[in-house]
mmCIF file of C-alpha atoms in Angstrom:
data_model
loop_
_atom_site.group_PDB
_atom_site.id
_atom_site.type_symbol
_atom_site.label_atom_id
_atom_site.label_comp_id
_atom_site.label_asym_id
_atom_site.label_seq_id
_atom_site.Cartn_x
_atom_site.Cartn_y
_atom_site.Cartn_z
ATOM 1 C CA MET A 1 109.301 105.118 110.396
ATOM 2 C CA ASN A 2 108.099 102.562 107.845
ATOM 3 C CA VAL A 3 104.316 102.450 107.338
ATOM 4 C CA ALA A 4 102.387 99.928 105.225
ATOM 5 C CA PHE A 5 99.231 101.305 103.591
ATOM 6 C CA VAL A 6 97.160 98.332 102.463
ATOM 7 C CA VAL A 7 94.162 98.943 100.191
ATOM 8 C CA GLU A 8 91.934 95.920 99.655
ATOM 9 C CA GLU A 9 88.327 95.787 98.474
ATOM 10 C CA HIS A 10 88.058 99.543 98.123
ATOM 11 C CA PRO A 11 87.245 100.597 94.551
ATOM 12 C CA ASP A 12 87.600 104.374 94.885
ATOM 13 C CA ARG A 13 91.200 105.018 93.869
ATOM 14 C CA TRP A 14 90.644 108.777 94.008
ATOM 15 C CA LEU A 15 90.376 108.481 97.799
ATOM 16 C CA VAL A 16 93.658 106.574 97.836
ATOM 17 C CA ALA A 17 95.456 109.210 95.762
ATOM 18 C CA THR A 18 94.097 112.127 97.836
ATOM 19 C CA ALA A 19 94.765 110.584 101.247
ATOM 20 C CA PRO A 20 97.269 113.033 102.765
ATOM 21 C CA TRP A 21 99.826 110.309 103.564
ATOM 22 C CA ILE A 22 99.840 109.321 99.867
ATOM 23 C CA PHE A 23 99.498 112.781 98.331
ATOM 24 C CA HIS A 24 102.498 113.883 100.419
ATOM 25 C CA GLN A 25 104.268 110.529 100.211
ATOM 26 C CA ALA A 26 107.518 111.979 98.812
ATOM 27 C CA GLN A 27 107.657 114.816 101.349
ATOM 28 C CA LEU A 28 106.978 112.443 104.228
ATOM 29 C CA ALA A 29 109.793 110.181 103.012
ATOM 30 C CA GLU A 30 112.169 113.151 103.174
ATOM 31 C CA ALA A 31 111.073 113.566 106.794
ATOM 32 C CA GLY A 32 111.871 109.918 107.536
ATOM 33 C CA ILE A 33 108.316 108.573 107.221
ATOM 34 C CA THR A 34 108.126 105.992 104.420
ATOM 35 C CA ILE A 35 104.665 105.002 103.201
ATOM 36 C CA GLU A 36 104.534 101.757 101.195
ATOM 37 C CA LEU A 37 101.334 101.112 99.247
ATOM 38 C CA PHE A 38 100.060 97.519 98.847
ATOM 39 C CA ASP A 39 96.985 96.178 97.043
ATOM 40 C CA ASP A 40 96.962 92.908 99.006
ATOM 41 C CA LEU A 41 97.725 92.316 102.666
ATOM 42 C CA ARG A 42 99.639 89.148 101.768
ATOM 43 C CA LYS A 43 102.186 91.281 99.915
ATOM 44 C CA ALA A 44 102.822 93.179 103.162
ATOM 45 C CA TRP A 45 103.280 90.042 105.280
ATOM 46 C CA ARG A 46 106.216 91.294 107.336
ATOM 47 C CA PRO A 47 106.616 93.611 110.316
ATOM 48 C CA PHE A 48 106.355 97.385 109.893
ATOM 49 C CA ASP A 49 106.478 100.211 112.363
ATOM 50 C CA ALA A 50 102.811 100.831 111.575
ATOM 51 C CA MET A 51 100.064 99.714 109.212
ATOM 52 C CA ILE A 52 96.945 101.389 107.802
ATOM 53 C CA LEU A 53 94.292 99.117 106.282
ATOM 54 C CA MET A 54 91.732 100.636 103.901
ATOM 55 C CA VAL A 55 88.680 98.554 103.006
ATOM 56 C CA TRP A 56 85.119 99.473 102.109
ATOM 57 C CA LEU A 57 83.342 100.237 105.392
ATOM 58 C CA ASP A 58 79.789 101.330 104.561
ATOM 59 C CA TRP A 59 77.743 98.144 104.844
ATOM 60 C CA ASP A 60 74.576 99.993 103.749
ATOM 61 C CA ASN A 61 75.943 100.250 100.210
ATOM 62 C CA PRO A 62 74.720 97.064 98.472
ATOM 63 C CA THR A 63 76.837 97.704 95.384
ATOM 64 C CA LEU A 64 80.240 98.198 96.984
ATOM 65 C CA PHE A 65 80.012 96.301 100.284
ATOM 66 C CA LYS A 66 80.751 92.731 99.220
ATOM 67 C CA ALA A 67 80.672 90.720 102.430
ATOM 68 C CA GLU A 68 81.951 87.583 100.719
ATOM 69 C CA ARG A 69 85.107 89.513 99.730
ATOM 70 C CA ILE A 70 85.526 91.768 102.747
ATOM 71 C CA ILE A 71 85.182 89.134 105.483
ATOM 72 C CA PRO A 72 88.237 87.219 104.141
ATOM 73 C CA VAL A 73 90.186 90.485 104.379
ATOM 74 C CA MET A 74 89.110 90.799 108.011
ATOM 75 C CA GLU A 75 90.312 87.233 108.601
ATOM 76 C CA LYS A 76 93.710 87.972 107.017
ATOM 77 C CA TYR A 77 93.972 91.176 109.059
ATOM 78 C CA SER A 78 93.362 89.300 112.324
ATOM 79 C CA ALA A 79 96.009 86.768 111.332
ATOM 80 C CA TYR A 80 98.467 89.536 110.511
ATOM 81 C CA ARG A 81 97.878 91.198 113.880
ATOM 82 C CA ALA A 82 98.558 87.920 115.637
ATOM 83 C CA ALA A 83 101.700 87.246 113.590
ATOM 84 C CA PHE A 84 103.189 90.741 113.962
ATOM 85 C CA PRO A 85 101.968 92.283 117.234
ATOM 86 C CA GLU A 86 104.890 94.724 117.158
ATOM 87 C CA THR A 87 103.314 96.560 114.188
ATOM 88 C CA THR A 88 101.192 99.455 115.410
ATOM 89 C CA GLN A 89 97.792 99.240 113.756
ATOM 90 C CA ILE A 90 96.341 102.601 112.717
ATOM 91 C CA VAL A 91 92.606 102.136 112.266
ATOM 92 C CA LEU A 92 91.234 104.120 109.320
ATOM 93 C CA ASN A 93 87.658 105.421 109.479
ATOM 94 C CA HIS A 94 87.424 107.010 106.041
ATOM 95 C CA THR A 95 83.722 107.148 105.130
ATOM 96 C CA ASP A 96 81.769 110.278 104.174
ATOM 97 C CA MET A 97 79.714 109.712 107.315
ATOM 98 C CA GLY A 98 81.527 111.194 110.300
ATOM 99 C CA ARG A 99 79.142 110.329 113.126
ATOM 100 C CA HIS A 100 79.631 106.577 113.394
ATOM 101 C CA ALA A 101 82.587 104.300 114.093
ATOM 102 C CA TYR A 102 82.377 102.288 110.873
ATOM 103 C CA ALA A 103 85.904 100.895 111.337
ATOM 104 C CA ALA A 104 85.165 99.483 114.804
ATOM 105 C CA PRO A 105 85.383 95.826 113.595
ATOM 106 C CA TYR A 106 89.078 96.430 112.805
ATOM 107 C CA TRP A 107 89.878 98.262 116.040
ATOM 108 C CA ARG A 108 91.494 96.921 119.211
ATOM 109 C CA GLN A 109 92.012 98.725 122.502
ATOM 110 C CA GLY A 110 95.010 101.042 122.248
ATOM 111 C CA ASP A 111 94.952 101.482 118.461
ATOM 112 C CA PRO A 112 95.256 105.068 117.208
ATOM 113 C CA ILE A 113 92.445 106.060 114.841
ATOM 114 C CA LEU A 114 92.674 108.225 111.737
ATOM 115 C CA PHE A 115 89.102 109.455 111.413
ATOM 116 C CA ARG A 116 87.795 111.455 108.488
ATOM 117 C CA THR A 117 85.884 114.545 109.704
ATOM 118 C CA PRO A 118 84.754 113.039 113.037
ATOM 119 C CA ALA A 119 81.803 114.281 115.053
ATOM 120 C CA TYR A 120 82.767 117.122 117.377
ATOM 121 C CA ASP A 121 80.981 115.177 120.092
ATOM 122 C CA ARG A 122 83.425 112.265 120.243
ATOM 123 C CA SER A 123 81.040 110.284 122.446
ATOM 124 C CA GLU A 124 79.052 109.581 119.258
ATOM 125 C CA LEU A 125 82.048 107.573 118.026
ATOM 126 C CA ALA A 126 82.082 104.891 120.726
ATOM 127 C CA PRO A 127 83.735 102.458 121.188
ATOM 128 C CA PHE A 128 86.623 104.608 119.929
ATOM 129 C CA PRO A 129 88.231 106.461 122.867
ATOM 130 C CA PRO A 130 88.068 110.211 122.165
ATOM 131 C CA GLU A 131 91.735 110.704 123.052
ATOM 132 C CA ARG A 132 92.803 108.202 120.371
ATOM 133 C CA ILE A 133 90.928 109.871 117.479
ATOM 134 C CA PHE A 134 92.949 112.015 115.076
ATOM 135 C CA ALA A 135 90.896 113.981 112.537
ATOM 136 C CA PHE A 136 91.935 114.123 108.892
ATOM 137 C CA GLU A 137 90.416 115.052 105.555
ATOM 138 C CA TYR A 138 91.243 114.296 101.964
ATOM 139 C CA LEU A 139 92.817 116.967 99.790
ATOM 140 C CA TYR A 140 90.549 119.354 97.929
ATOM 141 C CA GLU A 141 92.496 121.922 95.929
ATOM 142 C CA GLN A 142 89.686 123.067 93.673
ATOM 143 C CA ILE A 143 89.056 126.811 93.300
ATOM 144 C CA LEU A 144 86.044 128.014 91.326
ATOM 145 C CA PRO A 145 86.775 130.239 88.319
ATOM 146 C CA PRO A 146 86.114 133.991 88.589
ATOM 147 C CA ALA A 147 82.599 134.872 87.472
ATOM 148 C CA PRO A 148 80.140 137.761 87.880
ATOM 149 C CA ILE A 149 77.428 137.177 90.485
ATOM 150 C CA ARG A 150 74.151 136.158 88.852
ATOM 151 C CA TYR A 151 72.469 134.336 91.727
ATOM 152 C CA VAL A 152 72.118 135.241 95.374
ATOM 153 C CA ALA A 153 72.409 131.557 96.305
ATOM 154 C CA GLY A 154 72.909 128.290 94.513
ATOM 155 C CA PHE A 155 72.899 124.524 94.876
ATOM 156 C CA ILE A 156 73.624 121.983 92.150
ATOM 157 C CA GLY A 157 73.892 118.349 93.144
ATOM 158 C CA THR A 158 72.678 114.786 92.777
ATOM 159 C CA PRO A 159 70.010 113.106 94.937
ATOM 160 C CA SER A 160 72.446 111.379 97.294
ATOM 161 C CA GLY A 161 71.707 111.030 100.975
ATOM 162 C CA PRO A 162 68.311 110.646 102.669
ATOM 163 C CA ALA A 163 65.470 110.080 100.206
ATOM 164 C CA GLY A 164 64.129 113.351 98.839
ATOM 165 C CA TYR A 165 66.339 115.545 101.012
ATOM 166 C CA ARG A 166 68.478 117.144 98.341
ATOM 167 C CA ASN A 167 65.432 117.612 96.121
ATOM 168 C CA ARG A 168 63.894 119.680 98.906
ATOM 169 C CA VAL A 169 67.122 121.663 99.273
ATOM 170 C CA ALA A 170 67.177 122.372 95.530
ATOM 171 C CA ALA A 171 63.510 123.408 95.497
ATOM 172 C CA GLU A 172 63.916 125.830 98.413
ATOM 173 C CA THR A 173 67.150 127.265 97.003
ATOM 174 C CA ALA A 174 65.448 127.789 93.618
ATOM 175 C CA ARG A 175 62.983 130.134 95.318
ATOM 176 C CA VAL A 176 65.801 132.622 95.880
ATOM 177 C CA GLY A 177 68.421 131.603 93.342
ATOM 178 C CA LEU A 178 69.713 128.567 91.478
ATOM 179 C CA GLY A 179 68.593 125.153 92.711
ATOM 180 C CA LYS A 180 69.013 121.921 90.774
ATOM 181 C CA CYS A 181 69.068 118.292 91.908
ATOM 182 C CA LEU A 182 69.953 116.129 88.919
ATOM 183 C CA ARG A 183 70.265 112.380 88.554
ATOM 184 C CA VAL A 184 72.899 112.862 85.864
ATOM 185 C CA PRO A 185 75.624 115.341 86.892
ATOM 186 C CA ILE A 186 76.237 118.251 84.554
ATOM 187 C CA PRO A 187 79.709 118.655 82.993
ATOM 188 C CA GLN A 188 82.277 119.757 85.568
ATOM 189 C CA GLU A 189 83.189 122.972 83.757
ATOM 190 C CA LYS A 190 79.544 124.076 83.598
ATOM 191 C CA TYR A 191 79.024 123.081 87.235
ATOM 192 C CA GLU A 192 81.977 125.193 88.363
ATOM 193 C CA ARG A 193 80.917 128.155 86.242
ATOM 194 C CA LEU A 194 77.374 128.140 87.644
ATOM 195 C CA LEU A 195 78.497 127.801 91.269
ATOM 196 C CA ALA A 196 81.022 130.598 90.761
ATOM 197 C CA SER A 197 78.143 132.883 89.794
ATOM 198 C CA CYS A 198 76.484 132.424 93.227
ATOM 199 C CA ARG A 199 77.134 134.670 96.224
ATOM 200 C CA ILE A 200 76.077 131.995 98.740
ATOM 201 C CA ILE A 201 76.676 128.314 98.018
ATOM 202 C CA VAL A 202 74.231 125.942 99.694
ATOM 203 C CA CYS A 203 76.059 122.819 100.888
ATOM 204 C CA PRO A 204 73.739 120.093 102.212
ATOM 205 C CA ARG A 205 74.875 116.700 103.368
ATOM 206 C CA GLY A 206 74.930 113.850 100.872
ATOM 207 C CA TRP A 207 75.426 110.258 101.983
ATOM 208 C CA GLY A 208 77.576 111.799 104.680
ATOM 209 C CA GLU A 209 78.383 115.207 106.062
ATOM 210 C CA SER A 210 81.633 115.876 104.174
ATOM 211 C CA THR A 211 81.347 117.195 100.629
ATOM 212 C CA GLU A 212 83.761 118.625 98.087
ATOM 213 C CA ARG A 213 81.263 121.456 97.612
ATOM 214 C CA HIS A 214 82.118 122.921 101.020
ATOM 215 C CA TRP A 215 85.782 123.098 100.071
ATOM 216 C CA ASP A 216 85.078 124.489 96.589
ATOM 217 C CA ALA A 217 83.101 127.277 98.219
ATOM 218 C CA TRP A 218 85.488 128.004 101.084
ATOM 219 C CA ARG A 219 88.638 128.056 98.984
ATOM 220 C CA SER A 220 86.927 130.316 96.456
ATOM 221 C CA GLY A 221 85.893 132.839 99.099
ATOM 222 C CA LYS A 222 82.177 132.065 98.884
ATOM 223 C CA ALA A 223 79.783 132.198 101.807
ATOM 224 C CA VAL A 224 78.578 128.701 102.758
ATOM 225 C CA LEU A 225 75.068 127.827 103.912
ATOM 226 C CA THR A 226 75.100 124.281 105.272
ATOM 227 C CA ASP A 227 72.862 122.053 107.362
ATOM 228 C CA ARG A 228 72.972 121.064 111.010
ATOM 229 C CA GLU A 229 74.290 117.580 110.231
ATOM 230 C CA CYS A 230 77.384 119.080 108.616
ATOM 231 C CA ASP A 231 77.744 121.522 111.512
ATOM 232 C CA CYS A 232 78.149 118.518 113.838
ATOM 233 C CA VAL A 233 81.399 117.239 112.298
ATOM 234 C CA GLU A 234 84.983 118.504 112.155
ATOM 235 C CA MET A 235 85.028 119.251 108.429
ATOM 236 C CA ILE A 236 88.304 121.174 108.686
ATOM 237 C CA PRO A 237 90.596 119.094 110.948
ATOM 238 C CA GLY A 238 91.782 120.878 114.044
ATOM 239 C CA ILE A 239 89.241 123.718 113.840
ATOM 240 C CA ARG A 240 85.870 124.118 115.542
ATOM 241 C CA LEU A 241 83.770 125.819 112.865
ATOM 242 C CA ARG A 242 80.952 128.046 114.120
ATOM 243 C CA ASP A 243 77.559 129.050 112.763
ATOM 244 C CA GLY A 244 77.635 132.764 111.956
ATOM 245 C CA VAL A 245 81.445 132.829 111.995
ATOM 246 C CA HIS A 246 82.659 130.400 109.304
ATOM 247 C CA TYR A 247 79.340 129.549 107.635
ATOM 248 C CA LEU A 248 75.567 129.802 108.028
ATOM 249 C CA VAL A 249 73.458 126.850 109.175
ATOM 250 C CA TYR A 250 69.860 125.777 108.568
ATOM 251 C CA ASP A 251 67.941 123.085 110.439
ATOM 252 C CA ASP A 252 65.293 122.502 107.772
ATOM 253 C CA PRO A 253 65.461 123.254 104.027
ATOM 254 C CA ARG A 254 62.376 125.459 104.426
ATOM 255 C CA GLU A 255 64.605 127.946 106.271
ATOM 256 C CA ILE A 256 66.886 128.470 103.252
ATOM 257 C CA PRO A 257 64.934 131.289 101.518
ATOM 258 C CA ASP A 258 64.598 133.394 104.679
ATOM 259 C CA LEU A 259 68.254 132.934 105.609
ATOM 260 C CA VAL A 260 69.412 133.842 102.104
ATOM 261 C CA ASN A 261 67.148 136.903 101.943
ATOM 262 C CA ASP A 262 68.215 138.066 105.394
ATOM 263 C CA TRP A 263 71.959 137.763 104.795
ATOM 264 C CA SER A 264 71.696 139.243 101.295
ATOM 265 C CA ARG A 265 70.232 142.546 102.473
ATOM 266 C CA PRO A 266 72.550 145.503 101.771
ATOM 267 C CA GLY A 267 72.887 146.118 105.505
ATOM 268 C CA ARG A 268 74.240 142.583 106.058
ATOM 269 C CA ARG A 269 76.395 142.242 102.957
ATOM 270 C CA ASP A 270 79.566 143.209 104.818
ATOM 271 C CA ASP A 271 78.812 140.665 107.552
ATOM 272 C CA LEU A 272 78.313 137.990 104.902
ATOM 273 C CA GLU A 273 81.671 138.829 103.356
ATOM 274 C CA VAL A 274 83.331 138.469 106.751
ATOM 275 C CA ILE A 275 81.831 134.990 107.135
ATOM 276 C CA ALA A 276 83.052 134.052 103.648
ATOM 277 C CA ALA A 277 86.540 135.361 104.485
ATOM 278 C CA ASN A 278 86.601 133.439 107.778
ATOM 279 C CA GLY A 279 85.630 130.226 105.995
ATOM 280 C CA ARG A 280 88.314 130.723 103.378
ATOM 281 C CA LYS A 281 90.952 131.453 106.021
ATOM 282 C CA ALA A 282 90.014 128.307 107.959
ATOM 283 C CA ALA A 283 90.110 126.107 104.837
ATOM 284 C CA LEU A 284 93.458 127.497 103.682
ATOM 285 C CA SER A 285 94.909 126.984 107.159
ATOM 286 C CA TYR A 286 94.507 123.203 106.871
ATOM 287 C CA ASN A 287 97.976 121.842 106.166
ATOM 288 C CA PRO A 288 97.555 118.094 105.564
ATOM 289 C CA TYR A 289 101.302 117.492 105.306
ATOM 290 C CA GLN A 290 102.015 119.149 108.642
ATOM 291 C CA ARG A 291 99.109 117.288 110.188
ATOM 292 C CA MET A 292 100.587 113.966 109.072
ATOM 293 C CA ILE A 293 104.014 114.988 110.384
ATOM 294 C CA GLU A 294 102.375 115.723 113.722
ATOM 295 C CA PHE A 295 100.509 112.418 113.773
ATOM 296 C CA PHE A 296 103.330 110.099 112.666
ATOM 297 C CA GLY A 297 105.936 112.015 114.645
ATOM 298 C CA ALA A 298 104.043 111.604 117.893
ATOM 299 C CA LEU A 299 103.295 107.981 117.023
ATOM 300 C CA GLY A 300 107.016 107.313 116.516
ATOM 301 C CA ASN A 301 107.855 108.950 119.817
ATOM 302 C CA GLY A 302 105.422 106.697 121.601
ATOM 303 C CA ASN A 303 103.467 109.577 123.160
ATOM 304 C CA TRP A 304 100.604 109.909 120.728
ATOM 305 C CA SER A 305 97.310 111.421 121.781
ATOM 306 C CA SER A 306 94.861 113.495 119.806
ATOM 307 C CA PRO A 307 95.623 117.241 119.738
ATOM 308 C CA SER A 308 92.148 118.153 118.491
#
């Protein structure tokens, strides 16, 4: 199978490099799935078995959504589809926000959809048919360094997302541990060292529900306390994460101190460790290479439908 991956008008090259079909590009080629990367659709103006187009999708971002540059890409894409109807178009919904079909303008009936951490309730993602949505996530291989526990709970982040939300999360977390919401991020090494010293890592949503912080915590064996928005999306593809099993969930930041105090009691410490272990097991079970083999293999056989 020969797949064109076209990246136009998307400035975040880290997301390109950590897309599982690029990160595992060499391994996929050994399995007969060749991914060719293009920075301009015109350079890919020939038929392929399949194509993935990556453009900036979040129109609420005034800095990065340049309509005067993106609309011409949409025009070229429509022309390509008309010229090469035999190429299967894989629609890529890659935003941090997993509860809206941002890539719908590029979608046509019958297209398979690679959707980053989609809402568990697939009806939220209309007009995408639920059976055509295949969940994926970027690769996060970070593990926090070993450190003695100094804080019962901790959150360090920037004020992304709804206005004032993360400031409230930081303030409530600070009542029982370490809580900081900073406009200028602290150095990565210091950030990792401080988070590693927390027993529970508080992981609120940012602009969207998916955050690297969840994965840092899970892979490091930390207990995660997240919010209801994050609990609504498939953060680990193929797994239905559960409150009280893989993480803890709050509905309002004001609940954070009570939840932390409750789960930090000596009588609940073992239960908290089980939740941390379950989260780590779920995160480590995500095999992005195998997931891509499953997706492209079924696509090549002509019998693709979502397994999740």
